[in-house]
Amino acid sequence: MGNTDTAAIVRLNTAYAQSKILHGAVEVGLFELLAEGPATAAEIRDRLDLHPRLLRDFLNALVALGLLERDDRHYRNSPAAAEVLVPGGPVFLGARIKTASQRHYAMWGRLAEALRDGKPTGHTAFDKLYENPVAAKNFLVHMDANNAVVAPQLAKVVDWSQYRSFVDVGGARGNVAARLVQAHPHLQGGVMELPGIEPLFHELMAELGVTGKVDFHAGDFFADPMPATDVIVFGHVLHDWDAAANQQLLEQAYAAIRPGGAVVVYDQMLDEQAPDLRSLIGSINVALITEGGGEYTVAEGRAMVEKAGFTFQSATKLSEGNDTVLVATR
């Protein structure tokens, strides 16, 4: 093994430290503070109520990571940080980063245990999560960040001119549905979600100016019938469940979709011929959270929709992000 290979393994061994530096900066509110203007280390310390012992090295590590810039004694956000780490931008990753820090980091710390017993090290008690309005909103903002890149591409890769309505099943607080009706005003949208999300759904629809263009359908998609519609969307849903549960969801969707309609599925689908690290990390992440979840190949996705009665039409890898959109018609 050459020195270059050794160095790469050494860097990989401590890559978690870089992630935690980013996590820490988001959790203490550093990027929001610097969005107001450049600040010295002393000003950052005082305004964020931080201890001075770690601060200098912490701030300079963020400079080395390209997240901050330093001019003499003042620190400011880098352009990349200003774009995605400050609330209010079109793509805000802060909630997603907090979820990684507060939920996923500890879960991945037990990977060796999961490899031995096959059990998840996290949890997906969505019904319990949604009982706490603050925790629910934080989680759903994280979901908005996850699908913000997908939504505008989904509006383009599916021929929505053929349809008049859709329902996003498991569509969180409706971010994707809202973006679709904004891009295609002829559509009437819908979101099927657990009842606890409804107030947060209406809040976002009002914020995005699409109240009345997207309906909320309260229900458990395993226990309750899906609303009749032209298109049902499953976005980052099927990867949460095992094959039997996915087959049940697709069969329920087939019953709800009007003849001539379609099912649209997007997940980080796997390519066994050309393994992609991001997709594989995503798959392991889901498996650590759920009892039977994980990503699947396009061929497996096609087999599932065809078994449910659909006719497979296409699978398109999106140019931004890491999702593949599968379309099958009824």
mmCIF file of C-alpha atoms in Angstrom:
data_model
loop_
_atom_site.group_PDB
_atom_site.id
_atom_site.type_symbol
_atom_site.label_atom_id
_atom_site.label_comp_id
_atom_site.label_asym_id
_atom_site.label_seq_id
_atom_site.Cartn_x
_atom_site.Cartn_y
_atom_site.Cartn_z
ATOM 1 C CA MET A 1 0.000 0.000 0.000
ATOM 2 C CA GLY A 2 1.414 3.368 -1.012
ATOM 3 C CA ASN A 3 1.637 6.464 1.151
ATOM 4 C CA THR A 4 -1.234 8.062 -0.793
ATOM 5 C CA ASP A 5 -3.549 5.161 0.052
ATOM 6 C CA THR A 6 -2.524 5.286 3.714
ATOM 7 C CA ALA A 7 -3.196 9.013 3.909
ATOM 8 C CA ALA A 8 -6.629 8.551 2.339
ATOM 9 C CA ILE A 9 -7.562 5.923 4.935
ATOM 10 C CA VAL A 10 -6.310 8.153 7.748
ATOM 11 C CA ARG A 11 -8.485 11.010 6.452
ATOM 12 C CA LEU A 12 -11.470 8.692 6.120
ATOM 13 C CA ASN A 13 -10.983 7.462 9.682
ATOM 14 C CA THR A 14 -11.550 10.957 11.096
ATOM 15 C CA ALA A 15 -14.018 12.300 8.531
ATOM 16 C CA TYR A 16 -16.673 12.285 11.271
ATOM 17 C CA ALA A 17 -14.857 15.206 12.907
ATOM 18 C CA GLN A 18 -15.471 17.400 9.864
ATOM 19 C CA SER A 19 -19.165 16.524 9.978
ATOM 20 C CA LYS A 20 -19.360 17.407 13.663
ATOM 21 C CA ILE A 21 -17.682 20.768 13.068
ATOM 22 C CA LEU A 22 -20.437 21.549 10.555
ATOM 23 C CA HIS A 23 -23.094 20.192 12.932
ATOM 24 C CA GLY A 24 -21.777 22.299 15.794
ATOM 25 C CA ALA A 25 -21.764 25.494 13.736
ATOM 26 C CA VAL A 26 -25.390 24.949 12.704
ATOM 27 C CA GLU A 27 -26.538 24.011 16.207
ATOM 28 C CA VAL A 28 -25.068 27.106 17.897
ATOM 29 C CA GLY A 29 -26.493 29.407 15.193
ATOM 30 C CA LEU A 30 -23.181 30.614 13.783
ATOM 31 C CA PHE A 31 -24.255 30.981 10.147
ATOM 32 C CA GLU A 32 -27.395 32.930 11.078
ATOM 33 C CA LEU A 33 -25.279 35.287 13.192
ATOM 34 C CA LEU A 34 -22.767 35.918 10.416
ATOM 35 C CA ALA A 35 -25.590 36.499 7.927
ATOM 36 C CA GLU A 36 -26.051 39.780 9.808
ATOM 37 C CA GLY A 37 -22.454 40.780 9.036
ATOM 38 C CA PRO A 38 -18.799 39.882 9.706
ATOM 39 C CA ALA A 39 -17.761 39.401 13.325
ATOM 40 C CA THR A 40 -14.594 38.848 15.341
ATOM 41 C CA ALA A 41 -14.065 35.756 17.451
ATOM 42 C CA ALA A 42 -14.768 37.800 20.574
ATOM 43 C CA GLU A 43 -18.035 39.093 19.123
ATOM 44 C CA ILE A 44 -19.074 35.591 18.103
ATOM 45 C CA ARG A 45 -18.211 34.311 21.581
ATOM 46 C CA ASP A 46 -20.277 36.980 23.320
ATOM 47 C CA ARG A 47 -23.304 36.947 21.019
ATOM 48 C CA LEU A 48 -23.607 33.149 20.942
ATOM 49 C CA ASP A 49 -22.577 32.693 24.599
ATOM 50 C CA LEU A 50 -19.716 30.325 23.748
ATOM 51 C CA HIS A 51 -16.691 29.342 25.829
ATOM 52 C CA PRO A 52 -13.412 30.734 24.443
ATOM 53 C CA ARG A 53 -11.294 27.580 24.872
ATOM 54 C CA LEU A 54 -12.252 25.815 21.604
ATOM 55 C CA LEU A 55 -13.482 28.782 19.631
ATOM 56 C CA ARG A 56 -10.395 29.928 17.714
ATOM 57 C CA ASP A 57 -9.577 26.469 16.371
ATOM 58 C CA PHE A 58 -13.256 25.813 15.656
ATOM 59 C CA LEU A 59 -13.657 28.984 13.582
ATOM 60 C CA ASN A 60 -10.419 28.415 11.694
ATOM 61 C CA ALA A 61 -11.445 24.797 10.985
ATOM 62 C CA LEU A 62 -14.604 26.189 9.365
ATOM 63 C CA VAL A 63 -12.384 28.446 7.259
ATOM 64 C CA ALA A 64 -10.310 25.416 6.227
ATOM 65 C CA LEU A 65 -13.515 23.579 5.295
ATOM 66 C CA GLY A 66 -14.583 26.449 3.048
ATOM 67 C CA LEU A 67 -17.621 27.313 5.164
ATOM 68 C CA LEU A 68 -16.264 30.595 6.531
ATOM 69 C CA GLU A 69 -13.916 33.258 5.194
ATOM 70 C CA ARG A 70 -11.580 35.317 7.360
ATOM 71 C CA ASP A 71 -10.352 38.841 6.688
ATOM 72 C CA ASP A 72 -7.855 39.990 9.301
ATOM 73 C CA ARG A 73 -9.805 39.498 12.568
ATOM 74 C CA HIS A 74 -13.301 39.149 11.096
ATOM 75 C CA TYR A 75 -15.136 36.009 10.027
ATOM 76 C CA ARG A 76 -17.933 35.883 7.441
ATOM 77 C CA ASN A 77 -19.986 33.171 5.750
ATOM 78 C CA SER A 78 -18.562 31.734 2.539
ATOM 79 C CA PRO A 79 -20.852 32.033 -0.515
ATOM 80 C CA ALA A 80 -21.762 28.348 -0.240
ATOM 81 C CA ALA A 81 -22.667 28.667 3.444
ATOM 82 C CA ALA A 82 -24.669 31.825 2.800
ATOM 83 C CA GLU A 83 -26.654 29.994 0.109
ATOM 84 C CA VAL A 84 -27.701 26.856 1.990
ATOM 85 C CA LEU A 85 -26.935 27.298 5.700
ATOM 86 C CA VAL A 86 -28.855 30.513 6.385
ATOM 87 C CA PRO A 87 -32.653 30.309 6.829
ATOM 88 C CA GLY A 88 -34.750 31.953 4.150
ATOM 89 C CA GLY A 89 -32.953 30.750 1.030
ATOM 90 C CA PRO A 90 -34.551 28.499 -1.611
ATOM 91 C CA VAL A 91 -32.647 25.489 -0.236
ATOM 92 C CA PHE A 92 -31.958 25.600 3.514
ATOM 93 C CA LEU A 93 -30.066 22.592 4.844
ATOM 94 C CA GLY A 94 -29.935 23.616 8.488
ATOM 95 C CA ALA A 95 -32.811 21.418 9.669
ATOM 96 C CA ARG A 96 -31.395 18.482 7.707
ATOM 97 C CA ILE A 97 -27.998 18.989 9.353
ATOM 98 C CA LYS A 98 -29.560 19.178 12.828
ATOM 99 C CA THR A 99 -31.371 15.894 12.178
ATOM 100 C CA ALA A 100 -28.094 14.273 11.107
ATOM 101 C CA SER A 101 -26.407 15.552 14.257
ATOM 102 C CA GLN A 102 -29.125 14.853 16.778
ATOM 103 C CA ARG A 103 -30.606 11.614 15.379
ATOM 104 C CA HIS A 104 -28.450 9.980 12.738
ATOM 105 C CA TYR A 105 -24.968 10.453 14.233
ATOM 106 C CA ALA A 106 -25.652 8.291 17.297
ATOM 107 C CA MET A 107 -27.478 5.774 15.126
ATOM 108 C CA TRP A 108 -24.456 5.309 12.846
ATOM 109 C CA GLY A 109 -22.278 4.937 15.946
ATOM 110 C CA ARG A 110 -23.957 1.563 16.476
ATOM 111 C CA LEU A 111 -23.409 0.299 12.922
ATOM 112 C CA ALA A 112 -21.244 -2.662 14.017
ATOM 113 C CA GLU A 113 -24.035 -3.758 16.363
ATOM 114 C CA ALA A 114 -26.571 -3.562 13.539
ATOM 115 C CA LEU A 115 -24.279 -5.555 11.250
ATOM 116 C CA ARG A 116 -24.277 -8.348 13.827
ATOM 117 C CA ASP A 117 -27.959 -8.486 14.742
ATOM 118 C CA GLY A 118 -29.653 -6.866 11.716
ATOM 119 C CA LYS A 119 -31.785 -4.631 13.911
ATOM 120 C CA PRO A 120 -32.305 -0.887 13.431
ATOM 121 C CA THR A 121 -30.464 1.449 15.783
ATOM 122 C CA GLY A 122 -32.853 4.375 15.276
ATOM 123 C CA HIS A 123 -36.637 4.627 15.213
ATOM 124 C CA THR A 124 -39.534 5.875 13.074
ATOM 125 C CA ALA A 125 -42.356 6.508 15.543
ATOM 126 C CA PHE A 126 -43.904 9.172 13.313
ATOM 127 C CA ASP A 127 -47.217 9.200 15.179
ATOM 128 C CA LYS A 128 -45.421 9.938 18.467
ATOM 129 C CA LEU A 129 -43.134 12.496 16.830
ATOM 130 C CA TYR A 130 -46.082 14.428 15.434
ATOM 131 C CA GLU A 131 -47.661 14.724 18.896
ATOM 132 C CA ASN A 132 -44.975 17.301 19.733
ATOM 133 C CA PRO A 133 -45.576 20.373 17.515
ATOM 134 C CA VAL A 134 -42.038 21.750 17.869
ATOM 135 C CA ALA A 135 -40.336 18.405 17.157
ATOM 136 C CA ALA A 136 -42.762 17.750 14.311
ATOM 137 C CA LYS A 137 -42.055 21.079 12.629
ATOM 138 C CA ASN A 138 -38.288 20.651 12.973
ATOM 139 C CA PHE A 139 -38.502 17.200 11.396
ATOM 140 C CA LEU A 140 -40.763 18.366 8.577
ATOM 141 C CA VAL A 141 -38.503 21.312 7.742
ATOM 142 C CA HIS A 142 -35.753 18.697 7.467
ATOM 143 C CA MET A 143 -37.983 16.776 5.037
ATOM 144 C CA ASP A 144 -38.549 19.979 3.043
ATOM 145 C CA ALA A 145 -34.768 20.281 2.647
ATOM 146 C CA ASN A 146 -34.587 16.654 1.496
ATOM 147 C CA ASN A 147 -37.124 17.138 -1.276
ATOM 148 C CA ALA A 148 -36.419 20.762 -2.246
ATOM 149 C CA VAL A 149 -34.014 19.628 -4.967
ATOM 150 C CA VAL A 150 -36.406 16.949 -6.213
ATOM 151 C CA ALA A 151 -39.554 19.065 -6.549
ATOM 152 C CA PRO A 152 -38.590 21.313 -9.507
ATOM 153 C CA GLN A 153 -37.130 18.348 -11.392
ATOM 154 C CA LEU A 154 -40.211 16.226 -10.709
ATOM 155 C CA ALA A 155 -42.264 19.009 -12.284
ATOM 156 C CA LYS A 156 -40.263 18.520 -15.496
ATOM 157 C CA VAL A 157 -39.557 14.792 -15.848
ATOM 158 C CA VAL A 158 -43.233 13.750 -15.586
ATOM 159 C CA ASP A 159 -45.650 14.813 -18.353
ATOM 160 C CA TRP A 160 -48.199 16.455 -16.050
ATOM 161 C CA SER A 161 -50.189 17.834 -19.014
ATOM 162 C CA GLN A 162 -51.932 14.437 -19.248
ATOM 163 C CA TYR A 163 -53.372 14.683 -15.737
ATOM 164 C CA ARG A 164 -55.655 16.941 -13.731
ATOM 165 C CA SER A 165 -54.994 15.810 -10.159
ATOM 166 C CA PHE A 166 -52.461 14.081 -7.934
ATOM 167 C CA VAL A 167 -52.021 13.041 -4.309
ATOM 168 C CA ASP A 168 -48.606 12.924 -2.642
ATOM 169 C CA VAL A 169 -48.958 9.982 -0.250
ATOM 170 C CA GLY A 170 -46.740 10.491 2.779
ATOM 171 C CA GLY A 171 -46.066 13.981 1.426
ATOM 172 C CA ALA A 172 -45.085 15.551 4.781
ATOM 173 C CA ARG A 173 -46.322 19.141 5.020
ATOM 174 C CA GLY A 174 -46.823 19.462 1.266
ATOM 175 C CA ASN A 175 -43.656 21.099 -0.040
ATOM 176 C CA VAL A 176 -43.453 18.937 -3.182
ATOM 177 C CA ALA A 177 -47.201 19.176 -3.838
ATOM 178 C CA ALA A 178 -47.053 22.966 -3.581
ATOM 179 C CA ARG A 179 -44.144 23.188 -6.009
ATOM 180 C CA LEU A 180 -45.960 20.985 -8.509
ATOM 181 C CA VAL A 181 -49.116 23.132 -8.563
ATOM 182 C CA GLN A 182 -46.975 26.260 -8.820
ATOM 183 C CA ALA A 183 -45.254 24.792 -11.893
ATOM 184 C CA HIS A 184 -48.497 23.380 -13.366
ATOM 185 C CA PRO A 185 -51.451 25.605 -12.385
ATOM 186 C CA HIS A 186 -53.976 23.269 -14.045
ATOM 187 C CA LEU A 187 -53.297 20.603 -11.413
ATOM 188 C CA GLN A 188 -55.273 20.084 -8.211
ATOM 189 C CA GLY A 189 -52.926 18.636 -5.643
ATOM 190 C CA GLY A 190 -53.350 16.611 -2.502
ATOM 191 C CA VAL A 191 -51.318 15.319 0.421
ATOM 192 C CA MET A 192 -52.194 12.222 2.456
ATOM 193 C CA GLU A 193 -50.566 12.305 5.876
ATOM 194 C CA LEU A 194 -51.166 11.585 9.547
ATOM 195 C CA PRO A 195 -53.670 13.980 11.144
ATOM 196 C CA GLY A 196 -51.089 15.659 13.379
ATOM 197 C CA ILE A 197 -49.426 17.278 10.367
ATOM 198 C CA GLU A 198 -52.510 19.147 9.169
ATOM 199 C CA PRO A 199 -51.886 22.483 10.971
ATOM 200 C CA LEU A 200 -48.307 22.557 9.672
ATOM 201 C CA PHE A 201 -49.553 21.714 6.178
ATOM 202 C CA HIS A 202 -51.965 24.663 6.137
ATOM 203 C CA GLU A 203 -49.224 26.931 7.480
ATOM 204 C CA LEU A 204 -46.897 26.049 4.595
ATOM 205 C CA MET A 205 -49.612 26.265 1.930
ATOM 206 C CA ALA A 206 -50.429 29.802 3.097
ATOM 207 C CA GLU A 207 -46.738 30.700 3.154
ATOM 208 C CA LEU A 208 -46.297 29.466 -0.429
ATOM 209 C CA GLY A 209 -49.524 31.027 -1.690
ATOM 210 C CA VAL A 210 -51.246 27.808 -2.782
ATOM 211 C CA THR A 211 -54.081 27.552 -0.262
ATOM 212 C CA GLY A 212 -56.987 25.819 -1.991
ATOM 213 C CA LYS A 213 -54.773 24.348 -4.694
ATOM 214 C CA VAL A 214 -53.601 21.452 -2.478
ATOM 215 C CA ASP A 215 -55.998 19.480 -0.259
ATOM 216 C CA PHE A 216 -55.080 17.659 2.942
ATOM 217 C CA HIS A 217 -56.281 14.055 3.358
ATOM 218 C CA ALA A 218 -55.826 12.884 6.946
ATOM 219 C CA GLY A 219 -55.144 9.191 7.308
ATOM 220 C CA ASP A 220 -52.759 6.288 7.773
ATOM 221 C CA PHE A 221 -51.829 5.093 4.301
ATOM 222 C CA PHE A 222 -51.684 1.477 5.455
ATOM 223 C CA ALA A 223 -55.049 1.527 7.209
ATOM 224 C CA ASP A 224 -57.107 4.038 5.203
ATOM 225 C CA PRO A 225 -58.061 4.093 1.501
ATOM 226 C CA MET A 226 -56.065 6.469 -0.647
ATOM 227 C CA PRO A 227 -58.061 9.314 -2.255
ATOM 228 C CA ALA A 228 -59.258 8.831 -5.839
ATOM 229 C CA THR A 229 -56.972 10.779 -8.178
ATOM 230 C CA ASP A 230 -55.145 10.706 -11.515
ATOM 231 C CA VAL A 231 -51.621 10.332 -10.097
ATOM 232 C CA ILE A 232 -50.292 9.053 -6.801
ATOM 233 C CA VAL A 233 -46.776 10.110 -5.802
ATOM 234 C CA PHE A 234 -44.617 8.083 -3.401
ATOM 235 C CA GLY A 235 -41.568 10.203 -2.595
ATOM 236 C CA HIS A 236 -39.027 8.765 -0.140
ATOM 237 C CA VAL A 237 -41.785 6.466 1.125
ATOM 238 C CA LEU A 238 -41.258 2.992 -0.324
ATOM 239 C CA HIS A 239 -37.680 2.854 0.918
ATOM 240 C CA ASP A 240 -39.006 2.958 4.512
ATOM 241 C CA TRP A 241 -40.748 -0.418 4.268
ATOM 242 C CA ASP A 242 -40.120 -4.039 3.350
ATOM 243 C CA ALA A 243 -41.215 -5.655 0.077
ATOM 244 C CA ALA A 244 -44.566 -6.900 1.412
ATOM 245 C CA ALA A 245 -45.539 -3.471 2.752
ATOM 246 C CA ASN A 246 -44.501 -1.795 -0.493
ATOM 247 C CA GLN A 247 -46.608 -4.231 -2.475
ATOM 248 C CA GLN A 248 -49.595 -3.388 -0.274
ATOM 249 C CA LEU A 249 -49.094 0.357 -0.822
ATOM 250 C CA LEU A 250 -48.789 -0.032 -4.584
ATOM 251 C CA GLU A 251 -51.909 -2.201 -4.762
ATOM 252 C CA GLN A 252 -53.835 0.403 -2.728
ATOM 253 C CA ALA A 253 -52.546 3.063 -5.115
ATOM 254 C CA TYR A 254 -53.703 1.042 -8.123
ATOM 255 C CA ALA A 255 -57.209 0.903 -6.643
ATOM 256 C CA ALA A 256 -57.256 4.680 -6.070
ATOM 257 C CA ILE A 257 -55.810 5.830 -9.408
ATOM 258 C CA ARG A 258 -58.294 6.471 -12.187
ATOM 259 C CA PRO A 259 -57.841 4.545 -15.477
ATOM 260 C CA GLY A 260 -55.223 6.287 -17.595
ATOM 261 C CA GLY A 261 -53.504 7.636 -14.504
ATOM 262 C CA ALA A 262 -50.070 6.871 -13.104
ATOM 263 C CA VAL A 263 -47.980 6.142 -10.058
ATOM 264 C CA VAL A 264 -44.799 8.206 -9.634
ATOM 265 C CA VAL A 265 -42.106 6.909 -7.279
ATOM 266 C CA TYR A 266 -38.844 8.568 -6.350
ATOM 267 C CA ASP A 267 -36.092 7.200 -4.106
ATOM 268 C CA GLN A 268 -32.300 6.812 -4.217
ATOM 269 C CA MET A 269 -32.528 3.699 -6.356
ATOM 270 C CA LEU A 270 -29.452 1.499 -6.468
ATOM 271 C CA ASP A 271 -27.331 0.514 -9.453
ATOM 272 C CA GLU A 272 -25.669 -2.840 -8.850
ATOM 273 C CA GLN A 273 -23.531 -2.497 -11.984
ATOM 274 C CA ALA A 274 -22.105 0.880 -10.946
ATOM 275 C CA PRO A 275 -22.436 1.180 -7.152
ATOM 276 C CA ASP A 276 -22.924 4.781 -6.037
ATOM 277 C CA LEU A 277 -21.629 5.663 -2.565
ATOM 278 C CA ARG A 278 -24.288 8.288 -1.833
ATOM 279 C CA SER A 279 -27.122 5.902 -2.668
ATOM 280 C CA LEU A 280 -25.559 3.120 -0.628
ATOM 281 C CA ILE A 281 -25.089 5.410 2.378
ATOM 282 C CA GLY A 282 -28.720 6.448 1.973
ATOM 283 C CA SER A 283 -29.792 2.818 1.898
ATOM 284 C CA ILE A 284 -27.838 1.931 5.037
ATOM 285 C CA ASN A 285 -29.195 5.050 6.752
ATOM 286 C CA VAL A 286 -32.788 3.965 6.080
ATOM 287 C CA ALA A 287 -32.003 0.423 7.218
ATOM 288 C CA LEU A 288 -30.592 1.755 10.498
ATOM 289 C CA ILE A 289 -33.831 3.666 11.138
ATOM 290 C CA THR A 290 -36.485 1.180 9.984
ATOM 291 C CA GLU A 291 -37.316 -2.477 10.552
ATOM 292 C CA GLY A 292 -37.365 -3.495 6.890
ATOM 293 C CA GLY A 293 -36.423 -0.456 4.831
ATOM 294 C CA GLY A 294 -33.603 0.208 2.394
ATOM 295 C CA GLU A 295 -33.133 1.431 -1.148
ATOM 296 C CA TYR A 296 -33.850 -0.866 -4.095
ATOM 297 C CA THR A 297 -32.812 -1.189 -7.733
ATOM 298 C CA VAL A 298 -34.805 0.111 -10.687
ATOM 299 C CA ALA A 299 -35.429 -3.510 -11.697
ATOM 300 C CA GLU A 300 -36.869 -4.258 -8.255
ATOM 301 C CA GLY A 301 -39.011 -1.111 -8.425
ATOM 302 C CA ARG A 302 -40.272 -2.116 -11.849
ATOM 303 C CA ALA A 303 -41.137 -5.598 -10.622
ATOM 304 C CA MET A 304 -43.116 -4.143 -7.714
ATOM 305 C CA VAL A 305 -45.231 -1.787 -9.824
ATOM 306 C CA GLU A 306 -45.867 -4.426 -12.472
ATOM 307 C CA LYS A 307 -46.939 -6.948 -9.824
ATOM 308 C CA ALA A 308 -49.456 -4.357 -8.588
ATOM 309 C CA GLY A 309 -50.926 -4.116 -12.108
ATOM 310 C CA PHE A 310 -49.200 -1.024 -13.483
ATOM 311 C CA THR A 311 -47.385 -0.757 -16.823
ATOM 312 C CA PHE A 312 -43.806 0.472 -16.383
ATOM 313 C CA GLN A 313 -43.005 3.540 -18.483
ATOM 314 C CA SER A 314 -39.674 5.026 -17.425
ATOM 315 C CA ALA A 315 -37.016 5.467 -14.761
ATOM 316 C CA THR A 316 -35.101 8.752 -14.882
ATOM 317 C CA LYS A 317 -32.041 9.554 -12.774
ATOM 318 C CA LEU A 318 -32.312 13.198 -11.770
ATOM 319 C CA SER A 319 -29.434 15.483 -12.727
ATOM 320 C CA GLU A 320 -29.386 17.175 -9.305
ATOM 321 C CA GLY A 321 -29.499 15.253 -6.061
ATOM 322 C CA ASN A 322 -29.438 11.487 -6.042
ATOM 323 C CA ASP A 323 -32.971 10.326 -6.748
ATOM 324 C CA THR A 324 -34.450 8.293 -9.580
ATOM 325 C CA VAL A 325 -38.050 8.903 -10.673
ATOM 326 C CA LEU A 326 -40.006 5.824 -11.767
ATOM 327 C CA VAL A 327 -43.288 6.280 -13.684
ATOM 328 C CA ALA A 328 -45.820 3.514 -14.322
ATOM 329 C CA THR A 329 -49.336 3.865 -15.750
ATOM 330 C CA ARG A 330 -52.667 2.277 -14.874
#
